[in-house]
């Protein structure tokens, strides 16, 4: 849920269900293989983070994943990708049902990602920022051999600083521009967005990843916005100073990540475009979905190896996605 204040500024409702799933179960929800189901949409950048982190850490066999369709109505995300329109594990047609099972009459955002307790059918949390951190820190017993350290203790202060700035000016900044209700609010968001992208370009001109020479949580969070920039945010949200493909450092950085196992193989460009252009009828009343841009450019050489670095640190790349979790043919980058 979100709103535009009297000054025309977009405000995101960040009142999430903050219950945590932890190794010691202090909130009443201990980490247990098979007990929980991660609900996502491949269209959503916030959910895309959880998809990537789950893949990188190798949690597919202990935390199942349900994928909602790319569009939703005012009530909630729906499971229209499943044959009978129901999630095969939870047996529900709408994510809303899991929220109402936990809190009848729940009046805040029905958002993805959300983690649902399978035995009770109740949502545990939809706190997207904490979900990925907890997958890294609380689910360690079930990480695959060779899983990367995405939130290492010695880098947490730096990662947190980067994440705070990126969220405010970039992740949420594109929405602040796209949904602005006045010219002034739009231009303020636009200027902050591109000032931050310029600063990130400077940072990434001398280091391969945001927090040094290995992939961290910070890279996951920036990537899911960058990969949507040219297909959606540049035109749909009027973030049009330059396309990502016209920002050399960020474009090379984004392609480097896209071509890294666990990143690009989670991206569904068809779902991404369908979501934004079909759902946001106030911005796109015709509901016409653009045919472009060409996605084959995501597979071109990026040259970032020259900066050194070890993508997974002392770890290893994740194996290919499981057959039931692969992006549909023709929905990813075209070779």
Coordinates of C-alpha atoms in Angstrom, one line a residue:
X1 CA 0.0 0.0 0.0
X2 CA 1.1 3.5 -0.7
X3 CA -0.2 7.0 -1.0
X4 CA 0.6 10.5 -2.3
X5 CA 0.8 13.2 0.4
X6 CA -0.6 16.7 -0.1
X7 CA 2.7 17.9 -1.5
X8 CA 2.5 15.3 -4.2
X9 CA 5.2 13.0 -2.7
X10 CA 4.8 9.2 -3.0
X11 CA 4.9 7.5 0.4
X12 CA 5.3 3.8 0.8
X13 CA 3.4 2.1 3.7
X14 CA 6.1 0.2 5.5
X15 CA 4.0 -1.3 8.2
X16 CA 4.9 -4.9 7.7
X17 CA 4.3 -8.0 9.7
X18 CA 7.6 -8.1 11.4
X19 CA 7.5 -11.6 13.0
X20 CA 10.8 -13.3 12.3
X21 CA 11.7 -17.0 11.6
X22 CA 14.8 -17.6 13.6
X23 CA 17.1 -20.4 14.6
X24 CA 16.0 -20.2 18.2
X25 CA 12.4 -19.6 17.4
X26 CA 12.1 -16.7 19.8
X27 CA 9.1 -15.2 17.9
X28 CA 7.4 -18.6 17.9
X29 CA 8.5 -19.6 14.5
X30 CA 11.7 -21.7 14.5
X31 CA 13.6 -22.5 11.3
X32 CA 12.4 -25.9 10.2
X33 CA 12.8 -27.6 6.8
X34 CA 9.6 -27.9 4.9
X35 CA 7.5 -25.9 7.3
X36 CA 7.4 -22.6 5.5
X37 CA 6.6 -21.4 1.9
X38 CA 8.0 -18.3 0.4
X39 CA 5.5 -16.6 -1.8
X40 CA 6.8 -14.3 -4.5
X41 CA 6.1 -12.8 -7.9
X42 CA 8.9 -12.6 -10.4
X43 CA 7.6 -9.2 -11.4
X44 CA 8.2 -7.6 -8.1
X45 CA 11.7 -6.2 -7.3
X46 CA 11.3 -6.7 -3.5
X47 CA 10.3 -10.4 -4.0
X48 CA 13.1 -10.8 -6.6
X49 CA 15.6 -10.2 -3.8
X50 CA 14.3 -13.2 -1.9
X51 CA 14.3 -15.4 -5.0
X52 CA 18.0 -14.6 -5.6
X53 CA 19.1 -15.0 -2.0
X54 CA 17.3 -18.3 -1.6
X55 CA 19.0 -19.5 -4.8
X56 CA 22.5 -18.3 -3.8
X57 CA 22.2 -20.0 -0.4
X58 CA 20.8 -23.2 -1.7
X59 CA 17.6 -23.2 0.4
X60 CA 15.3 -24.6 -2.3
X61 CA 14.9 -28.0 -0.6
X62 CA 14.1 -26.6 2.8
X63 CA 12.0 -23.5 1.9
X64 CA 9.5 -24.1 -0.9
X65 CA 8.5 -21.3 -3.2
X66 CA 5.1 -20.4 -4.6
X67 CA 5.0 -17.9 -7.6
X68 CA 2.0 -15.6 -8.0
X69 CA 1.1 -14.2 -11.3
X70 CA 2.5 -10.8 -12.6
X71 CA -0.7 -8.8 -12.1
X72 CA -3.0 -8.3 -9.1
X73 CA -6.1 -6.3 -8.2
X74 CA -6.8 -4.1 -5.2
X75 CA -7.3 -7.2 -3.1
X76 CA -4.1 -9.1 -3.5
X77 CA -1.7 -11.2 -5.6
X78 CA -3.3 -14.3 -7.1
X79 CA -2.0 -17.8 -8.1
X80 CA -3.2 -17.7 -11.6
X81 CA -0.1 -19.3 -12.9
X82 CA -1.1 -22.6 -11.2
X83 CA -3.3 -24.9 -13.2
X84 CA -6.4 -24.5 -11.1
X85 CA -5.7 -21.0 -9.9
X86 CA -4.6 -22.3 -6.4
X87 CA -1.2 -22.5 -4.8
X88 CA -0.6 -26.3 -4.8
X89 CA 0.8 -26.3 -1.3
X90 CA -1.3 -23.8 0.5
X91 CA -4.5 -24.4 -1.5
X92 CA -5.4 -20.8 -1.7
X93 CA -6.4 -18.6 -4.6
X94 CA -5.2 -15.3 -3.2
X95 CA -2.3 -14.4 -0.9
X96 CA -4.8 -12.3 1.0
X97 CA -6.2 -15.5 2.5
X98 CA -2.9 -16.2 4.3
X99 CA -2.9 -12.7 5.7
X100 CA -6.5 -12.9 6.9
X101 CA -5.7 -16.3 8.5
X102 CA -3.1 -14.5 10.6
X103 CA -5.0 -11.3 11.2
X104 CA -8.7 -11.2 10.2
X105 CA -9.5 -7.9 8.5
X106 CA -5.8 -7.2 7.9
X107 CA -5.9 -3.6 6.4
X108 CA -2.3 -3.0 5.4
X109 CA -0.5 -4.1 2.2
X110 CA -0.9 -7.6 0.9
X111 CA 2.7 -7.7 -0.4
X112 CA 5.3 -10.1 -1.7
X113 CA 7.6 -11.5 -0.6
X114 CA 5.7 -13.2 2.2
X115 CA 6.6 -16.3 4.1
X116 CA 3.6 -18.5 5.1
X117 CA 3.5 -21.2 7.8
X118 CA 2.2 -24.2 5.9
X119 CA 0.6 -26.1 8.8
X120 CA -1.6 -23.1 9.8
X121 CA -1.8 -21.4 6.5
X122 CA -1.0 -18.1 8.2
X123 CA 1.5 -15.5 6.9
X124 CA 4.5 -15.2 9.2
X125 CA 6.1 -12.1 7.7
X126 CA 6.2 -9.8 4.7
X127 CA 9.1 -7.7 6.0
X128 CA 11.0 -7.9 2.8
X129 CA 14.2 -6.3 4.1
X130 CA 14.5 -8.6 7.1
X131 CA 13.5 -11.7 5.2
X132 CA 16.7 -11.8 3.1
X133 CA 18.9 -11.0 6.1
X134 CA 17.4 -13.8 8.1
X135 CA 17.8 -16.3 5.2
X136 CA 21.5 -15.4 5.5
X137 CA 21.9 -15.4 9.2
X138 CA 19.2 -17.7 10.7
X139 CA 19.0 -20.5 8.1
X140 CA 22.8 -21.2 8.1
X141 CA 22.3 -24.8 9.2
X142 CA 20.6 -25.5 5.9
X143 CA 22.8 -23.5 3.5
X144 CA 24.3 -25.4 0.7
X145 CA 28.0 -26.3 0.8
X146 CA 29.8 -23.3 -0.8
X147 CA 27.0 -20.8 0.0
X148 CA 28.4 -17.2 -0.1
X149 CA 28.4 -14.9 2.9
X150 CA 26.0 -12.2 1.8
X151 CA 26.0 -10.3 5.0
X152 CA 29.4 -10.9 6.6
X153 CA 29.9 -9.3 10.1
X154 CA 32.9 -7.3 9.1
X155 CA 31.1 -5.6 6.3
X156 CA 27.7 -5.1 7.9
X157 CA 28.1 -1.4 8.7
X158 CA 29.2 -0.6 5.2
X159 CA 26.4 -2.8 3.7
X160 CA 23.8 -1.1 5.9
X161 CA 25.0 2.4 4.9
X162 CA 24.8 1.5 1.2
X163 CA 21.5 -0.2 1.5
X164 CA 19.9 2.8 3.3
X165 CA 21.0 5.2 0.6
X166 CA 20.1 2.8 -2.3
X167 CA 16.6 2.2 -0.8
X168 CA 15.8 5.8 -0.3
X169 CA 17.1 7.2 -3.6
X170 CA 17.0 4.3 -6.0
X171 CA 14.9 1.3 -5.0
X172 CA 12.1 3.5 -3.7
X173 CA 13.3 6.5 -5.6
X174 CA 12.0 5.2 -8.9
X175 CA 8.6 4.9 -7.4
X176 CA 8.8 8.4 -5.9
X177 CA 9.4 9.7 -9.4
X178 CA 6.8 7.5 -11.1
X179 CA 3.9 8.1 -8.7
X180 CA 4.7 11.8 -7.9
X181 CA 1.6 13.9 -7.8
X182 CA 3.2 17.2 -8.6
X183 CA 6.0 18.4 -10.9
X184 CA 8.0 19.5 -7.9
X185 CA 7.8 16.2 -6.2
X186 CA 8.7 14.4 -9.4
X187 CA 11.7 16.6 -10.1
X188 CA 13.0 16.2 -6.6
X189 CA 12.8 12.4 -6.8
X190 CA 14.4 12.5 -10.3
X191 CA 17.3 14.5 -9.1
X192 CA 18.0 12.4 -6.1
X193 CA 17.8 9.2 -8.1
X194 CA 20.3 10.2 -10.7
X195 CA 22.6 11.9 -8.1
X196 CA 22.7 8.5 -6.3
X197 CA 23.3 6.6 -9.5
X198 CA 26.2 8.9 -10.4
X199 CA 27.7 8.3 -6.9
X200 CA 27.2 4.5 -7.3
X201 CA 28.9 4.7 -10.7
X202 CA 31.9 6.4 -9.1
X203 CA 32.1 3.8 -6.4
X204 CA 31.8 0.9 -8.9
X205 CA 34.4 2.3 -11.2
X206 CA 37.2 1.1 -8.9
X207 CA 35.6 -2.0 -7.3
X208 CA 33.7 -4.9 -8.8
X209 CA 30.9 -5.0 -6.2
X210 CA 29.4 -2.5 -3.8
X211 CA 31.1 -3.6 -0.6
X212 CA 34.3 -4.8 -2.1
X213 CA 35.4 -7.8 -4.1
X214 CA 32.6 -10.3 -3.4
X215 CA 28.8 -10.2 -3.9
X216 CA 26.8 -9.1 -0.8
X217 CA 23.3 -8.3 0.1
X218 CA 23.9 -4.8 -1.1
X219 CA 24.4 -6.0 -4.7
X220 CA 21.2 -8.1 -4.6
X221 CA 19.2 -5.0 -3.6
X222 CA 20.6 -2.7 -6.2
X223 CA 20.5 -5.3 -9.0
X224 CA 16.7 -5.9 -8.8
X225 CA 16.1 -2.2 -9.5
X226 CA 18.7 -1.9 -12.2
X227 CA 17.4 -4.9 -14.2
X228 CA 14.0 -3.2 -14.4
X229 CA 15.3 0.2 -15.3
X230 CA 15.2 0.1 -19.1
X231 CA 12.2 -2.1 -19.5
X232 CA 10.1 -0.1 -17.0
X233 CA 11.4 2.8 -15.0
X234 CA 13.0 4.8 -17.8
X235 CA 9.8 5.3 -19.6
X236 CA 6.9 4.2 -17.3
X237 CA 8.2 6.1 -14.3
X238 CA 9.8 9.0 -16.3
X239 CA 13.3 8.2 -15.0
X240 CA 14.6 9.3 -18.4
X241 CA 17.9 11.2 -18.0
X242 CA 19.6 8.2 -19.4
X243 CA 18.9 4.5 -19.9
X244 CA 20.9 2.1 -17.8
X245 CA 22.5 1.0 -21.1
X246 CA 23.7 4.5 -21.5
X247 CA 25.5 4.6 -18.0
X248 CA 28.7 2.6 -18.8
X249 CA 29.8 1.6 -15.3
X250 CA 26.3 0.6 -14.0
X251 CA 25.4 -1.1 -17.2
X252 CA 28.6 -3.3 -17.1
X253 CA 28.0 -3.9 -13.4
X254 CA 24.4 -5.0 -13.9
X255 CA 25.4 -7.3 -16.8
X256 CA 28.2 -8.8 -14.7
X257 CA 25.6 -9.7 -12.0
X258 CA 23.0 -10.8 -14.6
X259 CA 25.5 -13.3 -16.0
X260 CA 26.3 -14.6 -12.5
X261 CA 24.4 -17.8 -11.6
X262 CA 21.5 -17.0 -9.3
X263 CA 20.8 -13.5 -10.7
X264 CA 19.9 -13.4 -14.3
X265 CA 18.3 -16.9 -14.2
X266 CA 15.6 -15.5 -11.8
X267 CA 14.6 -12.6 -14.1
X268 CA 11.3 -12.8 -16.1
X269 CA 11.2 -9.8 -18.3
X270 CA 7.7 -10.6 -19.6
X271 CA 6.3 -10.7 -16.1
X272 CA 8.1 -7.5 -15.1
X273 CA 6.6 -5.6 -18.0
X274 CA 3.1 -7.1 -17.6
X275 CA 3.0 -6.1 -14.0
X276 CA 3.9 -2.4 -14.3
X277 CA 2.1 -1.6 -17.5
X278 CA -1.1 -3.6 -16.8
X279 CA -1.5 -2.8 -13.1
X280 CA -0.7 0.9 -13.1
X281 CA -3.6 2.1 -15.1
X282 CA -3.4 5.6 -13.6
X283 CA 0.0 5.9 -15.3
X284 CA -0.7 3.7 -18.4
X285 CA -4.5 3.8 -19.0
X286 CA -4.2 2.0 -22.3
X287 CA -2.6 -1.0 -20.6
X288 CA -0.4 -1.5 -23.7
X289 CA 2.7 -3.4 -22.8
X290 CA 5.9 -2.4 -24.7
X291 CA 7.4 -4.9 -27.0
X292 CA 11.0 -3.9 -26.2
X293 CA 13.7 -3.5 -25.2
X294 CA 15.9 -6.1 -26.7
X295 CA 17.0 -8.4 -23.9
X296 CA 19.9 -10.1 -25.8
X297 CA 22.1 -7.2 -24.7
X298 CA 22.2 -8.6 -21.2
X299 CA 24.4 -11.4 -22.4
X300 CA 27.1 -9.2 -24.0
X301 CA 30.6 -9.0 -22.6
X302 CA 30.9 -6.6 -19.6
X303 CA 34.7 -6.6 -18.9
X304 CA 34.2 -6.3 -15.1
X305 CA 36.6 -9.2 -14.5
X306 CA 39.5 -6.7 -15.0
X307 CA 38.6 -5.3 -11.6
X308 CA 39.4 -8.7 -10.0
X309 CA 37.2 -9.9 -7.2
X310 CA 35.7 -13.3 -6.4
X311 CA 31.9 -13.3 -6.9
X312 CA 31.3 -15.9 -4.2
X313 CA 34.3 -15.4 -2.0
X314 CA 35.5 -18.7 -0.7
X315 CA 32.2 -20.3 -1.9
X316 CA 30.9 -21.6 -5.2
X317 CA 28.2 -20.7 -7.7
X318 CA 24.8 -22.2 -7.1
X319 CA 23.7 -25.1 -9.3
X320 CA 21.1 -24.4 -12.1
X321 CA 17.5 -23.7 -11.0
X322 CA 15.4 -26.7 -10.4
X323 CA 13.1 -27.7 -13.3
X324 CA 10.0 -26.4 -11.7
X325 CA 11.5 -23.1 -10.8
X326 CA 13.1 -22.1 -14.2
X327 CA 12.0 -18.9 -15.9
X328 CA 9.6 -19.7 -18.7
X329 CA 11.1 -20.1 -22.2
X330 CA 11.2 -16.7 -23.9
X331 CA 10.7 -14.7 -20.7
X332 CA 14.4 -14.2 -19.9
X333 CA 17.3 -12.7 -21.8
X334 CA 17.2 -13.7 -25.5
X335 CA 20.4 -15.3 -26.6

